[in-house]
Amino acid sequence: MKKYKASHVFVPGGLPSHTYIERAEGAIKNRLESANDNLCKLVTLTGQTKSGKTVITQKVFSELEDQNIWINGGSIENESDIWSQVVEQLGGWTVEEISEHKSSSHKIHGKGTTEANALVVKGKGELGGELGGARGTGQKTSREVSPKTAALKLVREHHACLIVDDFHYFKRSLQGGFVRAVKPLVFHGVPVILIAIPHRRFDAIKVEREITGRIENIDVPYWNIDELEQIPRIGFPLLNIDVSQSVVHSMAGESLGSPHLMQEFCRELCRSLDVKETLDQEINIKEMPEGIFSKVGENTGKTIFDKLATGPRQRSDRIPRKLVNGDEVDIYKVVLFALARLSPGMQTIKYEDLRAAIRDILEESIPQAHEISRVLDKMSEIAASDEASTPVIDWEKEDQKLHITDPFFAFYLKWGSEKI
């Protein structure tokens, strides 16, 4: 039997070669490829965090190909960062040096053997040619253009494909400037693709109304149970492991529509069995080993949970609030415990539902509406400043909605240790 490494079979967060599932992606890939065929529309590819948006885009527009320019939204601090990265990836420059040279020449005539300067002409009779020498003066000037001007020119000349991963991570003012800058490129058929999370799919329209009607939105749907179950069904036999349908179904049910989480479960199951490569003798797994889900939750969601629970560094003393179990915590943990009680998965939470959960876990001192809203504002800021490419939560104050955008955070709310 051919040997496979478990780390190569199950690849959380990467591009799996053995357990890559096509699902309904053929149609999505066809629509992405149409961006290269003079589509003349700004393409927005939307889907939940870790749903495979980047993977499928890489399949069509590989980052390894020179004409595909990838910009990571999480790495951008200001507009200059965007255009500098484009210039660098296309091998361009923003400073051009121009040399001007003026020269004069003189003629040499003679008969017989002649020597003029360092040029020696040997022979008899008249010289039939002219010898010239030159003296000159030169002047050098330099011209500098902005990274934006240089980048847009290079993209247009190379007809490069410009892809922004995690476009929602751009600040709103930055989104507007970018969309306005690339609009002429889009109108002339240059492919521009923005990858974002679903509830931010209309950000491009909000920041630039004139782009309305020039957007092609492609939606990457949640993975369903059958699609998720294909990952362990393909992967475990390569390692000579027979996993029962009940175990496979259990993992798929807890994956929150995320192939990344399913890959994590499969990898953790291999670790719990100490399986590093294909086994010589087949083993059978009939029941889900205890602690797999909790361990994945602790490894993937606890860090950001703790950051949100700590709150902003500069803060006034917070009022301790008594929980129904007798513990006392501040308002930041109250909000997180209420979320854990709801175990929302990847759904959007209405403000009133969250407040009701807060009332359920508190014995006294129910916070005012403005206090909860202020905490959600601060938590969104903390989540946005985290190193992850997508904030785990996104509070839309105007609509009074809280979006759980990260399946690992949602999974931790259900399986993590921080519960009451």
JSON list of N, CA and C in Angstrom, two decimals, residues 104-146:
[
{"chain": "A", "resi": 104, "resn": "SER", "atom": "N", "xyz": [29.79, 66.40, -30.59]},
{"chain": "A", "resi": 104, "resn": "SER", "atom": "CA", "xyz": [30.28, 66.97, -31.85]},
{"chain": "A", "resi": 104, "resn": "SER", "atom": "C", "xyz": [31.32, 66.02, -32.42]},
{"chain": "A", "resi": 105, "resn": "SER", "atom": "N", "xyz": [31.57, 66.03, -33.75]},
{"chain": "A", "resi": 105, "resn": "SER", "atom": "CA", "xyz": [32.51, 65.10, -34.36]},
{"chain": "A", "resi": 105, "resn": "SER", "atom": "C", "xyz": [33.47, 65.86, -35.27]},
{"chain": "A", "resi": 106, "resn": "HIS", "atom": "N", "xyz": [34.61, 65.25, -35.54]},
{"chain": "A", "resi": 106, "resn": "HIS", "atom": "CA", "xyz": [35.55, 65.84, -36.49]},
{"chain": "A", "resi": 106, "resn": "HIS", "atom": "C", "xyz": [36.00, 64.76, -37.47]},
{"chain": "A", "resi": 107, "resn": "LYS", "atom": "N", "xyz": [36.49, 65.21, -38.65]},
{"chain": "A", "resi": 107, "resn": "LYS", "atom": "CA", "xyz": [36.88, 64.31, -39.73]},
{"chain": "A", "resi": 107, "resn": "LYS", "atom": "C", "xyz": [38.40, 64.25, -39.85]},
{"chain": "A", "resi": 108, "resn": "ILE", "atom": "N", "xyz": [38.88, 63.12, -40.27]},
{"chain": "A", "resi": 108, "resn": "ILE", "atom": "CA", "xyz": [40.33, 62.94, -40.48]},
{"chain": "A", "resi": 108, "resn": "ILE", "atom": "C", "xyz": [40.55, 62.51, -41.91]},
{"chain": "A", "resi": 109, "resn": "HIS", "atom": "N", "xyz": [41.45, 63.23, -42.62]},
{"chain": "A", "resi": 109, "resn": "HIS", "atom": "CA", "xyz": [41.77, 62.87, -44.01]},
{"chain": "A", "resi": 109, "resn": "HIS", "atom": "C", "xyz": [43.26, 62.60, -44.10]},
{"chain": "A", "resi": 110, "resn": "GLY", "atom": "N", "xyz": [43.72, 61.80, -45.02]},
{"chain": "A", "resi": 110, "resn": "GLY", "atom": "CA", "xyz": [45.16, 61.57, -45.20]},
{"chain": "A", "resi": 110, "resn": "GLY", "atom": "C", "xyz": [45.45, 60.64, -46.34]},
{"chain": "A", "resi": 111, "resn": "LYS", "atom": "N", "xyz": [46.74, 60.53, -46.68]},
{"chain": "A", "resi": 111, "resn": "LYS", "atom": "CA", "xyz": [47.18, 59.61, -47.72]},
{"chain": "A", "resi": 111, "resn": "LYS", "atom": "C", "xyz": [48.21, 58.66, -47.15]},
{"chain": "A", "resi": 112, "resn": "GLY", "atom": "N", "xyz": [48.29, 57.47, -47.68]},
{"chain": "A", "resi": 112, "resn": "GLY", "atom": "CA", "xyz": [49.28, 56.50, -47.25]},
{"chain": "A", "resi": 112, "resn": "GLY", "atom": "C", "xyz": [48.97, 55.96, -45.88]},
{"chain": "A", "resi": 113, "resn": "THR", "atom": "N", "xyz": [50.01, 55.56, -45.17]},
{"chain": "A", "resi": 113, "resn": "THR", "atom": "CA", "xyz": [49.84, 55.00, -43.83]},
{"chain": "A", "resi": 113, "resn": "THR", "atom": "C", "xyz": [49.53, 56.11, -42.85]},
{"chain": "A", "resi": 114, "resn": "THR", "atom": "N", "xyz": [48.51, 55.92, -42.13]},
{"chain": "A", "resi": 114, "resn": "THR", "atom": "CA", "xyz": [48.02, 57.01, -41.29]},
{"chain": "A", "resi": 114, "resn": "THR", "atom": "C", "xyz": [47.77, 56.53, -39.88]},
{"chain": "A", "resi": 115, "resn": "GLU", "atom": "N", "xyz": [47.98, 57.39, -38.94]},
{"chain": "A", "resi": 115, "resn": "GLU", "atom": "CA", "xyz": [47.63, 57.09, -37.55]},
{"chain": "A", "resi": 115, "resn": "GLU", "atom": "C", "xyz": [46.91, 58.31, -37.00]},
{"chain": "A", "resi": 116, "resn": "ALA", "atom": "N", "xyz": [45.81, 58.10, -36.50]},
{"chain": "A", "resi": 116, "resn": "ALA", "atom": "CA", "xyz": [45.06, 59.22, -35.93]},
{"chain": "A", "resi": 116, "resn": "ALA", "atom": "C", "xyz": [44.53, 58.79, -34.58]},
{"chain": "A", "resi": 117, "resn": "ASN", "atom": "N", "xyz": [44.92, 59.51, -33.57]},
{"chain": "A", "resi": 117, "resn": "ASN", "atom": "CA", "xyz": [44.55, 59.15, -32.19]},
{"chain": "A", "resi": 117, "resn": "ASN", "atom": "C", "xyz": [44.93, 57.70, -31.94]},
{"chain": "A", "resi": 118, "resn": "ALA", "atom": "N", "xyz": [43.99, 56.95, -31.47]},
{"chain": "A", "resi": 118, "resn": "ALA", "atom": "CA", "xyz": [44.29, 55.55, -31.18]},
{"chain": "A", "resi": 118, "resn": "ALA", "atom": "C", "xyz": [43.87, 54.66, -32.33]},
{"chain": "A", "resi": 119, "resn": "LEU", "atom": "N", "xyz": [43.34, 55.28, -33.38]},
{"chain": "A", "resi": 119, "resn": "LEU", "atom": "CA", "xyz": [42.86, 54.50, -34.51]},
{"chain": "A", "resi": 119, "resn": "LEU", "atom": "C", "xyz": [43.97, 54.35, -35.53]},
{"chain": "A", "resi": 120, "resn": "VAL", "atom": "N", "xyz": [44.36, 53.17, -35.92]},
{"chain": "A", "resi": 120, "resn": "VAL", "atom": "CA", "xyz": [45.46, 52.93, -36.87]},
{"chain": "A", "resi": 120, "resn": "VAL", "atom": "C", "xyz": [44.88, 52.33, -38.14]},
{"chain": "A", "resi": 121, "resn": "VAL", "atom": "N", "xyz": [45.22, 52.99, -39.23]},
{"chain": "A", "resi": 121, "resn": "VAL", "atom": "CA", "xyz": [44.79, 52.48, -40.52]},
{"chain": "A", "resi": 121, "resn": "VAL", "atom": "C", "xyz": [46.04, 52.13, -41.31]},
{"chain": "A", "resi": 122, "resn": "LYS", "atom": "N", "xyz": [46.14, 50.89, -41.73]},
{"chain": "A", "resi": 122, "resn": "LYS", "atom": "CA", "xyz": [47.34, 50.44, -42.47]},
{"chain": "A", "resi": 122, "resn": "LYS", "atom": "C", "xyz": [46.98, 50.24, -43.93]},
{"chain": "A", "resi": 123, "resn": "GLY", "atom": "N", "xyz": [47.99, 50.64, -44.83]},
{"chain": "A", "resi": 123, "resn": "GLY", "atom": "CA", "xyz": [47.75, 50.43, -46.24]},
{"chain": "A", "resi": 123, "resn": "GLY", "atom": "C", "xyz": [48.42, 51.50, -47.07]},
{"chain": "A", "resi": 124, "resn": "LYS", "atom": "N", "xyz": [48.38, 51.34, -48.39]},
{"chain": "A", "resi": 124, "resn": "LYS", "atom": "CA", "xyz": [48.98, 52.30, -49.30]},
{"chain": "A", "resi": 124, "resn": "LYS", "atom": "C", "xyz": [47.89, 52.96, -50.13]},
{"chain": "A", "resi": 125, "resn": "GLY", "atom": "N", "xyz": [48.22, 54.15, -50.63]},
{"chain": "A", "resi": 125, "resn": "GLY", "atom": "CA", "xyz": [47.25, 54.88, -51.44]},
{"chain": "A", "resi": 125, "resn": "GLY", "atom": "C", "xyz": [46.40, 55.79, -50.57]},
{"chain": "A", "resi": 126, "resn": "GLU", "atom": "N", "xyz": [45.40, 56.40, -51.24]},
{"chain": "A", "resi": 126, "resn": "GLU", "atom": "CA", "xyz": [44.57, 57.34, -50.50]},
{"chain": "A", "resi": 126, "resn": "GLU", "atom": "C", "xyz": [43.61, 56.58, -49.58]},
{"chain": "A", "resi": 127, "resn": "LEU", "atom": "N", "xyz": [43.34, 57.23, -48.48]},
{"chain": "A", "resi": 127, "resn": "LEU", "atom": "CA", "xyz": [42.32, 56.68, -47.60]},
{"chain": "A", "resi": 127, "resn": "LEU", "atom": "C", "xyz": [40.95, 57.01, -48.17]},
{"chain": "A", "resi": 128, "resn": "GLY", "atom": "N", "xyz": [40.15, 56.05, -48.26]},
{"chain": "A", "resi": 128, "resn": "GLY", "atom": "CA", "xyz": [38.84, 56.31, -48.85]},
{"chain": "A", "resi": 128, "resn": "GLY", "atom": "C", "xyz": [37.77, 56.63, -47.83]},
{"chain": "A", "resi": 129, "resn": "GLY", "atom": "N", "xyz": [38.12, 56.67, -46.54]},
{"chain": "A", "resi": 129, "resn": "GLY", "atom": "CA", "xyz": [37.09, 56.89, -45.54]},
{"chain": "A", "resi": 129, "resn": "GLY", "atom": "C", "xyz": [37.35, 58.11, -44.69]},
{"chain": "A", "resi": 130, "resn": "GLU", "atom": "N", "xyz": [36.43, 58.36, -43.77]},
{"chain": "A", "resi": 130, "resn": "GLU", "atom": "CA", "xyz": [36.56, 59.47, -42.84]},
{"chain": "A", "resi": 130, "resn": "GLU", "atom": "C", "xyz": [36.65, 58.90, -41.43]},
{"chain": "A", "resi": 131, "resn": "LEU", "atom": "N", "xyz": [37.47, 59.50, -40.63]},
{"chain": "A", "resi": 131, "resn": "LEU", "atom": "CA", "xyz": [37.62, 59.08, -39.24]},
{"chain": "A", "resi": 131, "resn": "LEU", "atom": "C", "xyz": [36.96, 60.10, -38.36]},
{"chain": "A", "resi": 132, "resn": "GLY", "atom": "N", "xyz": [36.14, 59.64, -37.50]},
{"chain": "A", "resi": 132, "resn": "GLY", "atom": "CA", "xyz": [35.44, 60.59, -36.66]},
{"chain": "A", "resi": 132, "resn": "GLY", "atom": "C", "xyz": [35.70, 60.39, -35.20]},
{"chain": "A", "resi": 133, "resn": "GLY", "atom": "N", "xyz": [35.76, 61.42, -34.45]},
{"chain": "A", "resi": 133, "resn": "GLY", "atom": "CA", "xyz": [35.88, 61.37, -33.01]},
{"chain": "A", "resi": 133, "resn": "GLY", "atom": "C", "xyz": [34.81, 62.26, -32.42]},
{"chain": "A", "resi": 134, "resn": "ALA", "atom": "N", "xyz": [34.39, 62.01, -31.23]},
{"chain": "A", "resi": 134, "resn": "ALA", "atom": "CA", "xyz": [33.29, 62.79, -30.66]},
{"chain": "A", "resi": 134, "resn": "ALA", "atom": "C", "xyz": [33.61, 63.24, -29.25]},
{"chain": "A", "resi": 135, "resn": "ARG", "atom": "N", "xyz": [33.17, 64.40, -28.94]},
{"chain": "A", "resi": 135, "resn": "ARG", "atom": "CA", "xyz": [33.23, 64.91, -27.58]},
{"chain": "A", "resi": 135, "resn": "ARG", "atom": "C", "xyz": [31.82, 65.37, -27.23]},
{"chain": "A", "resi": 136, "resn": "GLY", "atom": "N", "xyz": [31.44, 65.15, -26.01]},
{"chain": "A", "resi": 136, "resn": "GLY", "atom": "CA", "xyz": [30.07, 65.53, -25.71]},
{"chain": "A", "resi": 136, "resn": "GLY", "atom": "C", "xyz": [29.85, 65.92, -24.25]},
{"chain": "A", "resi": 137, "resn": "THR", "atom": "N", "xyz": [28.68, 66.45, -24.02]},
{"chain": "A", "resi": 137, "resn": "THR", "atom": "CA", "xyz": [28.25, 66.78, -22.66]},
{"chain": "A", "resi": 137, "resn": "THR", "atom": "C", "xyz": [26.94, 66.07, -22.39]},
{"chain": "A", "resi": 138, "resn": "GLY", "atom": "N", "xyz": [26.76, 65.62, -21.17]},
{"chain": "A", "resi": 138, "resn": "GLY", "atom": "CA", "xyz": [25.54, 64.87, -20.83]},
{"chain": "A", "resi": 138, "resn": "GLY", "atom": "C", "xyz": [24.81, 65.49, -19.65]},
{"chain": "A", "resi": 139, "resn": "GLN", "atom": "N", "xyz": [23.49, 65.20, -19.59]},
{"chain": "A", "resi": 139, "resn": "GLN", "atom": "CA", "xyz": [22.68, 65.69, -18.48]},
{"chain": "A", "resi": 139, "resn": "GLN", "atom": "C", "xyz": [21.68, 64.62, -18.08]},
{"chain": "A", "resi": 140, "resn": "LYS", "atom": "N", "xyz": [21.60, 64.37, -16.81]},
{"chain": "A", "resi": 140, "resn": "LYS", "atom": "CA", "xyz": [20.66, 63.35, -16.31]},
{"chain": "A", "resi": 140, "resn": "LYS", "atom": "C", "xyz": [19.56, 64.03, -15.49]},
{"chain": "A", "resi": 141, "resn": "THR", "atom": "N", "xyz": [18.35, 63.59, -15.73]},
{"chain": "A", "resi": 141, "resn": "THR", "atom": "CA", "xyz": [17.21, 64.08, -14.93]},
{"chain": "A", "resi": 141, "resn": "THR", "atom": "C", "xyz": [16.40, 62.88, -14.47]},
{"chain": "A", "resi": 142, "resn": "SER", "atom": "N", "xyz": [15.72, 63.02, -13.37]},
{"chain": "A", "resi": 142, "resn": "SER", "atom": "CA", "xyz": [14.87, 61.93, -12.86]},
{"chain": "A", "resi": 142, "resn": "SER", "atom": "C", "xyz": [13.44, 62.43, -12.71]},
{"chain": "A", "resi": 143, "resn": "ARG", "atom": "N", "xyz": [12.54, 61.50, -12.88]},
{"chain": "A", "resi": 143, "resn": "ARG", "atom": "CA", "xyz": [11.13, 61.83, -12.77]},
{"chain": "A", "resi": 143, "resn": "ARG", "atom": "C", "xyz": [10.46, 60.80, -11.87]},
{"chain": "A", "resi": 144, "resn": "GLU", "atom": "N", "xyz": [9.71, 61.25, -10.91]},
{"chain": "A", "resi": 144, "resn": "GLU", "atom": "CA", "xyz": [9.06, 60.35, -9.96]},
{"chain": "A", "resi": 144, "resn": "GLU", "atom": "C", "xyz": [7.55, 60.43, -10.14]},
{"chain": "A", "resi": 145, "resn": "VAL", "atom": "N", "xyz": [6.91, 59.27, -10.15]},
{"chain": "A", "resi": 145, "resn": "VAL", "atom": "CA", "xyz": [5.45, 59.22, -10.23]},
{"chain": "A", "resi": 145, "resn": "VAL", "atom": "C", "xyz": [4.93, 58.53, -8.97]},
{"chain": "A", "resi": 146, "resn": "SER", "atom": "N", "xyz": [3.68, 58.75, -8.67]},
{"chain": "A", "resi": 146, "resn": "SER", "atom": "CA", "xyz": [3.10, 58.14, -7.47]},
{"chain": "A", "resi": 146, "resn": "SER", "atom": "C", "xyz": [2.95, 56.64, -7.66]}
]
